[in-house]
Short mmCIF file of C-alpha atoms and ligand atoms in Angstrom, two decimals:
data_model
loop_
_atom_site.label_atom_id
_atom_site.label_comp_id
_atom_site.label_asym_id
_atom_site.label_seq_id
_atom_site.Cartn_x
_atom_site.Cartn_y
_atom_site.Cartn_z
CA MET A 1 77.43 102.24 91.35
CA PHE A 2 79.53 103.09 88.32
CA THR A 3 80.59 100.54 85.90
CA PRO A 4 84.24 100.59 84.58
CA GLU A 5 83.03 101.75 81.11
CA ALA A 6 80.76 104.50 82.61
CA LEU A 7 83.88 105.59 84.62
CA LYS A 8 86.02 105.56 81.36
CA LYS A 9 83.40 107.57 79.78
CA GLU A 10 83.18 110.29 82.50
CA LEU A 11 87.39 110.47 82.76
CA ALA A 12 87.20 111.02 79.00
CA LYS A 13 86.35 114.81 79.42
CA PRO A 14 88.19 117.18 81.88
CA LYS A 15 86.99 116.97 85.63
CA HIS A 16 87.62 118.46 88.90
CA ILE A 17 89.17 115.66 90.91
CA VAL A 18 90.48 115.39 94.74
CA VAL A 19 92.59 112.26 95.70
CA THR A 20 92.87 111.47 99.35
CA THR A 21 94.06 108.66 101.72
CA HIS A 22 94.14 107.74 105.34
CA HIS A 23 95.51 110.12 108.43
CA LYS A 24 99.15 109.68 108.92
CA PRO A 25 99.82 108.42 105.40
CA ASP A 26 102.40 105.70 104.93
CA GLY A 27 104.04 104.53 101.79
CA ASP A 28 101.25 102.70 100.51
CA ALA A 29 98.81 105.55 101.14
CA LEU A 30 100.98 108.22 99.94
CA GLY A 31 102.26 106.18 96.93
CA SER A 32 98.75 105.07 95.54
CA SER A 33 97.38 108.89 95.79
CA LEU A 34 100.57 110.50 94.23
CA ALA A 35 100.06 107.42 91.32
CA VAL A 36 96.63 108.38 90.74
CA TYR A 37 97.39 112.13 90.89
CA HIS A 38 100.09 111.75 87.99
CA TRP A 39 97.62 109.33 85.89
CA LEU A 40 94.61 111.76 86.29
CA LYS A 41 96.70 115.12 85.52
CA ALA A 42 98.26 113.59 82.42
CA LYS A 43 94.81 112.94 81.36
CA GLY A 44 93.89 116.74 81.59
CA HIS A 45 91.94 116.83 84.75
CA ALA A 46 92.36 119.47 87.61
CA VAL A 47 93.68 117.30 90.21
CA HIS A 48 94.33 117.98 94.20
CA VAL A 49 95.93 115.45 96.49
CA ILE A 50 94.36 116.47 100.07
CA VAL A 51 95.65 114.45 103.09
CA PRO A 52 94.48 114.67 106.90
CA SER A 53 97.66 114.91 108.26
CA ASP A 54 101.29 115.47 107.95
CA PHE A 55 103.47 112.21 107.28
CA ALA A 56 106.79 110.71 107.62
CA ALA A 57 109.93 112.77 106.14
CA PHE A 58 111.36 109.77 104.39
CA LEU A 59 108.59 109.87 101.92
CA ASP A 60 109.46 113.76 101.04
CA TRP A 61 111.54 112.58 97.94
CA MET A 62 108.37 111.19 96.13
CA PRO A 63 107.58 112.65 92.64
CA GLY A 64 104.65 115.12 93.37
CA ARG A 65 104.79 115.23 97.33
CA GLN A 66 105.28 119.03 96.69
CA ASP A 67 101.89 119.32 95.57
CA VAL A 68 100.30 117.51 98.28
CA LYS A 69 98.07 119.65 100.73
CA ILE A 70 97.29 118.88 104.18
CA TYR A 71 93.65 119.51 105.06
CA LEU A 72 93.95 121.57 108.18
CA ASP A 73 96.48 124.08 106.59
CA ASP A 74 93.62 125.70 104.80
CA LYS A 75 90.39 123.97 106.10
CA ALA A 76 88.18 126.54 104.10
CA ALA A 77 89.89 126.48 100.70
CA HIS A 78 90.30 122.40 101.19
CA ASP A 79 86.37 122.45 101.99
CA ALA A 80 85.64 124.25 98.65
CA LEU A 81 87.93 121.96 96.58
CA ILE A 82 86.28 118.85 98.07
CA ALA A 83 82.63 120.31 97.78
CA GLU A 84 83.01 121.13 94.17
CA ALA A 85 85.00 117.82 92.85
CA ASP A 86 83.09 115.66 90.43
CA PHE A 87 85.05 112.49 91.71
CA ILE A 88 86.98 111.79 94.94
CA TYR A 89 89.54 108.99 94.85
CA CYS A 90 89.69 107.40 98.37
CA LEU A 91 92.60 105.34 98.48
CA ASP A 92 94.03 102.97 101.30
CA PHE A 93 91.17 103.20 103.58
CA ASN A 94 87.82 101.57 104.08
CA GLY A 95 85.90 103.89 106.15
CA LEU A 96 85.55 107.69 106.35
CA ALA A 97 86.50 107.85 110.09
CA ARG A 98 90.16 107.14 108.85
CA ILE A 99 90.31 110.34 107.29
CA HIS A 100 89.62 112.10 110.54
CA ALA A 101 88.98 115.88 110.27
CA MET A 102 87.95 115.40 106.56
CA GLU A 103 85.35 112.89 107.28
CA GLU A 104 82.35 115.18 107.17
CA ALA A 105 83.52 117.39 104.11
CA VAL A 106 84.03 113.96 102.22
CA ARG A 107 80.62 112.40 103.35
CA GLN A 108 78.59 115.50 102.46
CA ALA A 109 80.53 116.03 99.16
CA PRO A 110 78.23 115.36 96.33
CA GLY A 111 81.05 113.93 93.84
CA ALA A 112 81.52 110.53 93.21
CA LYS A 113 83.61 108.42 95.33
CA ILE A 114 86.06 105.94 93.79
CA MET A 115 87.33 103.31 96.55
CA ILE A 116 90.52 101.43 95.81
CA ASP A 117 91.50 99.60 98.77
CA HIS A 118 92.68 96.41 100.45
CA HIS A 119 91.24 96.72 104.04
CA LEU A 120 88.45 94.17 105.50
CA GLU A 121 85.07 95.12 105.88
CA PRO A 122 84.81 98.50 103.82
CA GLU A 123 82.01 100.89 104.91
CA ASN A 124 79.43 101.71 101.92
CA PHE A 125 80.45 105.20 101.23
CA ASP A 126 81.56 104.87 97.75
CA ASP A 127 80.36 105.06 94.12
CA TYR A 128 82.99 102.87 92.39
CA ARG A 129 84.95 100.12 94.07
CA HIS A 130 88.31 98.40 93.27
CA TRP A 131 88.71 96.37 96.28
CA ASP A 132 90.68 93.06 97.24
CA SER A 133 91.55 92.32 100.80
CA GLN A 134 94.07 89.76 99.64
CA ALA A 135 96.12 92.57 97.82
CA ALA A 136 99.65 93.11 99.46
CA ALA A 137 98.88 96.80 99.03
CA SER A 138 96.45 99.31 97.73
CA ALA A 139 99.45 100.46 94.98
CA GLN A 140 99.01 96.98 93.80
CA LEU A 141 95.24 97.47 93.26
CA VAL A 142 96.04 101.02 91.98
CA TYR A 143 98.24 99.27 89.15
CA ASP A 144 95.62 96.72 88.22
CA PHE A 145 93.01 99.36 87.98
CA ILE A 146 95.08 101.78 85.87
CA ALA A 147 96.66 98.83 83.64
CA ASN A 148 93.76 96.54 83.53
CA VAL A 149 90.01 98.09 84.44
CA MET A 150 90.83 101.24 82.78
CA ASP A 151 93.03 99.57 80.15
CA GLU A 152 95.55 102.35 80.24
CA HIS A 153 98.90 100.34 80.89
CA GLN A 154 100.87 102.65 78.57
CA SER A 155 99.93 105.68 80.59
CA ILE A 156 102.19 104.33 83.43
CA THR A 157 104.95 106.98 83.55
CA PRO A 158 108.46 106.56 85.42
CA ASP A 159 107.01 108.61 88.12
CA ILE A 160 103.65 106.60 88.48
CA ALA A 161 105.69 103.44 88.35
CA THR A 162 108.08 104.81 90.99
CA CYS A 163 104.99 105.72 93.41
CA LEU A 164 103.31 102.32 92.96
CA TYR A 165 106.54 100.58 93.66
CA THR A 166 106.96 102.48 97.00
CA GLY A 167 103.52 101.46 98.07
CA ILE A 168 104.06 97.76 97.11
CA MET A 169 107.67 97.79 98.77
CA THR A 170 106.54 99.45 102.15
CA ASP A 171 103.32 97.56 102.87
CA THR A 172 105.31 94.22 101.90
CA GLY A 173 107.97 95.17 104.49
CA SER A 174 110.16 94.78 101.36
CA PHE A 175 108.45 92.07 99.62
CA ARG A 176 108.69 89.62 102.71
CA PHE A 177 105.26 89.57 104.31
CA GLN A 178 102.78 86.66 103.91
CA THR A 179 100.77 88.87 101.48
CA THR A 180 103.31 88.81 99.03
CA THR A 181 102.51 86.57 95.83
CA PRO A 182 103.82 85.72 92.45
CA ALA A 183 101.53 88.53 91.14
CA THR A 184 103.23 91.07 93.73
CA HIS A 185 106.71 90.31 92.20
CA LEU A 186 105.38 90.60 88.63
CA ILE A 187 103.72 93.86 88.99
CA ALA A 188 106.94 94.82 90.77
CA ALA A 189 108.97 93.57 87.83
CA ASP A 190 106.86 95.56 85.47
CA LEU A 191 107.19 98.64 87.51
CA ILE A 192 111.08 98.35 87.50
CA THR A 193 110.63 97.76 83.50
CA LEU A 194 108.23 101.13 83.28
CA GLY A 195 111.15 103.26 85.18
CA ALA A 196 111.04 102.68 89.06
CA GLN A 197 114.69 102.63 90.36
CA ASN A 198 114.25 99.88 92.72
CA TRP A 199 117.71 100.19 94.63
CA LYS A 200 117.21 104.02 94.74
CA ILE A 201 113.70 103.76 96.23
CA HIS A 202 115.04 101.29 98.90
CA GLU A 203 117.64 103.85 99.84
CA ALA A 204 115.74 106.81 99.85
CA VAL A 205 112.84 104.97 102.42
CA TYR A 206 115.02 102.80 104.39
CA ASN A 207 118.67 104.46 104.46
CA SER A 208 117.47 107.87 105.32
CA TYR A 209 117.37 107.93 108.98
CA THR A 210 118.23 110.88 111.11
CA GLU A 211 121.03 109.87 113.82
CA ASN A 212 118.76 110.46 116.44
CA ARG A 213 116.16 108.14 114.71
CA LEU A 214 118.82 105.27 114.57
CA LYS A 215 119.68 106.20 118.39
CA PHE A 216 116.10 106.24 119.50
CA LEU A 217 115.75 102.72 117.83
CA GLY A 218 118.87 101.27 119.79
CA PHE A 219 117.15 102.75 123.09
CA CYS A 220 113.82 100.84 122.43
CA LEU A 221 115.60 97.72 121.76
CA LEU A 222 117.59 97.88 124.89
CA ASN A 223 115.12 99.51 127.21
CA ARG A 224 111.62 99.65 126.02
CA LEU A 225 111.04 96.06 124.68
CA GLU A 226 109.34 93.60 127.16
CA VAL A 227 109.15 89.76 126.03
CA LEU A 228 106.13 87.65 127.22
CA HIS A 229 107.65 83.95 126.50
CA GLU A 230 104.43 82.49 127.93
CA TYR A 231 102.52 84.34 125.05
CA ARG A 232 105.23 84.31 122.28
CA THR A 233 104.53 87.95 122.45
CA ALA A 234 106.77 91.15 122.42
CA LEU A 235 106.05 94.55 123.00
CA PHE A 236 107.52 98.37 123.20
CA SER A 237 105.86 100.54 125.28
CA ILE A 238 107.07 104.09 124.51
CA SER A 239 106.36 107.31 126.79
CA ARG A 240 105.98 110.81 125.72
CA GLU A 241 109.20 111.55 127.54
CA ASP A 242 111.18 108.74 125.41
CA LEU A 243 109.76 110.76 122.14
CA ASN A 244 110.71 114.25 123.24
CA ARG A 245 114.30 112.84 124.21
CA PHE A 246 114.94 111.76 120.85
CA GLN A 247 113.11 114.56 119.23
CA ILE A 248 110.96 111.77 117.54
CA THR A 249 108.73 113.08 114.57
CA THR A 250 106.15 111.56 112.34
CA GLY A 251 107.68 108.29 110.80
CA ASP A 252 110.26 108.10 112.99
CA THR A 253 108.74 105.00 114.75
CA GLU A 254 107.63 103.17 111.59
CA GLY A 255 109.11 99.61 111.46
CA LEU A 256 109.98 99.92 115.02
CA VAL A 257 107.27 97.06 116.00
CA ASN A 258 108.63 94.49 113.33
CA TYR A 259 111.87 94.10 115.42
CA ALA A 260 109.94 92.71 118.26
CA LEU A 261 109.14 89.63 115.62
CA ALA A 262 112.65 89.06 114.99
CA ILE A 263 113.11 87.19 118.16
CA SER A 264 112.73 83.55 117.28
CA GLY A 265 109.54 82.14 118.24
CA MET A 266 107.43 85.39 118.56
CA LYS A 267 103.97 85.32 117.10
CA LEU A 268 102.64 88.59 118.15
CA ALA A 269 104.29 91.97 118.41
CA ALA A 270 102.82 95.28 119.95
CA LEU A 271 103.93 98.79 119.82
CA ILE A 272 102.14 101.14 122.26
CA ILE A 273 103.25 104.65 122.06
CA ASP A 274 101.86 107.80 124.03
CA ARG A 275 101.31 110.21 121.40
CA THR A 276 100.06 113.79 121.93
CA GLU A 277 96.58 113.22 121.16
CA GLN A 278 95.87 109.73 122.12
CA VAL A 279 97.86 106.16 122.98
CA LYS A 280 98.63 104.84 119.64
CA LEU A 281 98.69 100.99 119.48
CA SER A 282 100.12 98.99 116.51
CA LEU A 283 99.87 95.12 116.28
CA ARG A 284 101.83 92.64 114.03
CA SER A 285 101.80 88.90 114.06
CA VAL A 286 102.81 85.97 112.18
CA GLY A 287 100.24 83.31 111.00
CA ASP A 288 96.61 83.05 112.06
CA PHE A 289 96.82 85.64 115.12
CA PRO A 290 93.76 88.42 114.21
CA CYS A 291 95.43 91.69 114.99
CA ASN A 292 92.62 93.37 113.44
CA GLU A 293 90.04 91.53 115.44
CA VAL A 294 92.04 92.54 118.68
CA CYS A 295 92.35 96.39 117.45
CA LYS A 296 88.68 96.42 116.49
CA THR A 297 87.19 94.88 119.79
CA HIS A 298 89.53 96.39 122.34
CA PHE A 299 91.33 99.46 120.70
CA ASN A 300 88.92 101.29 118.50
CA GLY A 301 91.09 100.46 115.37
CA GLY A 302 91.04 97.83 112.83
CA GLY A 303 93.48 97.11 109.76
CA HIS A 304 94.44 93.59 108.45
CA ARG A 305 95.13 90.09 110.34
CA ASN A 306 98.71 90.25 110.44
CA ALA A 307 99.07 94.22 110.73
CA ALA A 308 96.71 96.23 112.55
CA GLY A 309 96.33 99.47 114.73
CA GLY A 310 94.00 101.19 116.80
CA ASN A 311 94.14 103.80 120.01
CA SER A 312 92.92 104.70 123.48
CA ASN A 313 92.29 107.97 125.53
CA GLU A 314 93.63 105.85 128.56
CA PRO A 315 97.35 106.68 130.08
CA LEU A 316 99.86 104.61 128.48
CA THR A 317 100.35 102.08 131.56
CA ASN A 318 96.56 101.24 131.56
CA VAL A 319 96.73 100.50 127.64
CA VAL A 320 99.72 98.27 128.46
CA LEU A 321 97.92 96.56 131.18
CA LYS A 322 94.79 96.11 129.08
CA PHE A 323 96.99 94.75 126.12
CA LYS A 324 98.64 92.19 128.52
CA SER A 325 95.16 91.22 129.78
CA ILE A 326 93.74 90.27 126.55
CA LEU A 327 96.47 87.59 126.04
CA PRO A 328 95.16 84.72 128.03
CA GLU A 329 91.98 84.92 125.91
CA TYR A 330 94.08 84.38 122.74
CA LYS A 331 96.76 81.85 124.04
CA ALA A 332 95.60 78.66 122.02
CA LEU A 333 96.42 80.75 118.74
CA LEU A 334 99.51 82.15 120.25
CA ILE A 335 100.80 78.82 121.43
CA PRO A 336 99.26 76.06 119.40
P1 5GP B 1 99.94 100.94 111.66
O1 5GP B 1 100.03 100.07 113.03
O2 5GP B 1 101.31 100.75 110.77
O3 5GP B 1 99.68 102.41 111.96
O4 5GP B 1 98.88 100.35 110.86
C1 5GP B 1 98.93 98.98 110.36
C2 5GP B 1 97.33 98.89 109.65
O5 5GP B 1 96.28 98.90 110.55
C3 5GP B 1 97.24 99.64 108.48
O6 5GP B 1 96.79 98.98 107.52
C4 5GP B 1 96.30 100.67 108.80
O7 5GP B 1 95.38 101.15 107.80
C5 5GP B 1 95.38 99.87 109.86
N1 5GP B 1 95.14 100.94 110.92
C6 5GP B 1 95.94 101.58 111.73
N2 5GP B 1 95.39 102.39 112.55
C7 5GP B 1 94.10 102.31 112.46
C8 5GP B 1 93.13 102.67 113.41
O8 5GP B 1 92.97 103.61 114.06
N3 5GP B 1 91.80 102.27 112.69
C9 5GP B 1 91.62 101.37 111.67
N4 5GP B 1 90.45 100.99 111.33
N5 5GP B 1 92.65 100.84 110.97
C10 5GP B 1 94.02 101.45 111.69
MN1 MN B 2 98.16 99.91 102.55
#
């Protein structure tokens, strides 16, 4: 394990560095990665951001996005970069299984692994860790790492501030989830002072729907939402046909699950989608219901108490039935 001082000393010399994050990067994953990318590049390092998969088009505007490499687009070249890296920044994930096809390359790589993350129960693959499961976003921890651990608040440029603000904004549902603290707001305020244009970021992320995406939202609300009042639970189940009908692409279903929690009294929301590879499940809760525990125990996944995800190789209808069959076990938490 590195100490902050040892890390600072190492980073005083030019290094080869890879920055990576979890499969299907979200705003926090990409915001954290691009912030670290800009920060390290400005310090004179050779830096490559390599991510395991594509991501939502509503993140395409982010500064540095054009430099992001998708691992499988050129596996051999990216494997070489990972193998020769002195440092590998692992951002917004707690276990190497979360980087899918990149897992083995990163696991075998001799470079020191720096984990900055806020997911529970991190796996021991790292050589330096800045981790706090209470943090609202990994981007909040990246801010703390750069400003306080590395003592480089002055090196936060408007681009870095923009990336970090995006990460915090998206992971807190625009500063409304239970994870949002005074510290979150103080950091957001500082990032605006440092050049993040908050209203422009909100516009770019939230008001950038395609017509199809908005119509798909309407379709799901009207036709695919099932409310289980006896369990204060609401769920969407979306078939492959539904996705094709509205030409849904990566990121278009992001945020959909939260609408189910907008019904008064709901404690748990689920979004179950038949993706090409697997059935993907997203859970969201308010209060004490442990989404991460349900995803870990039953759906091969994990996450946070109030937001978690998982997957299954079973057909969609079976996954929906399985999800419903779990609810009686948790009735005491859902209907206190
Ligand atoms: P989402 O439902 O938006 O995909 O993910 C919600 C949260 O659960 C995120 O923090 C994400 O990192 C985590 N998560 C989503 N899918 C998985 C998964 O398959 N495995 C694990 N361990 N965590 C997941
Ligand atoms: Mn996150």
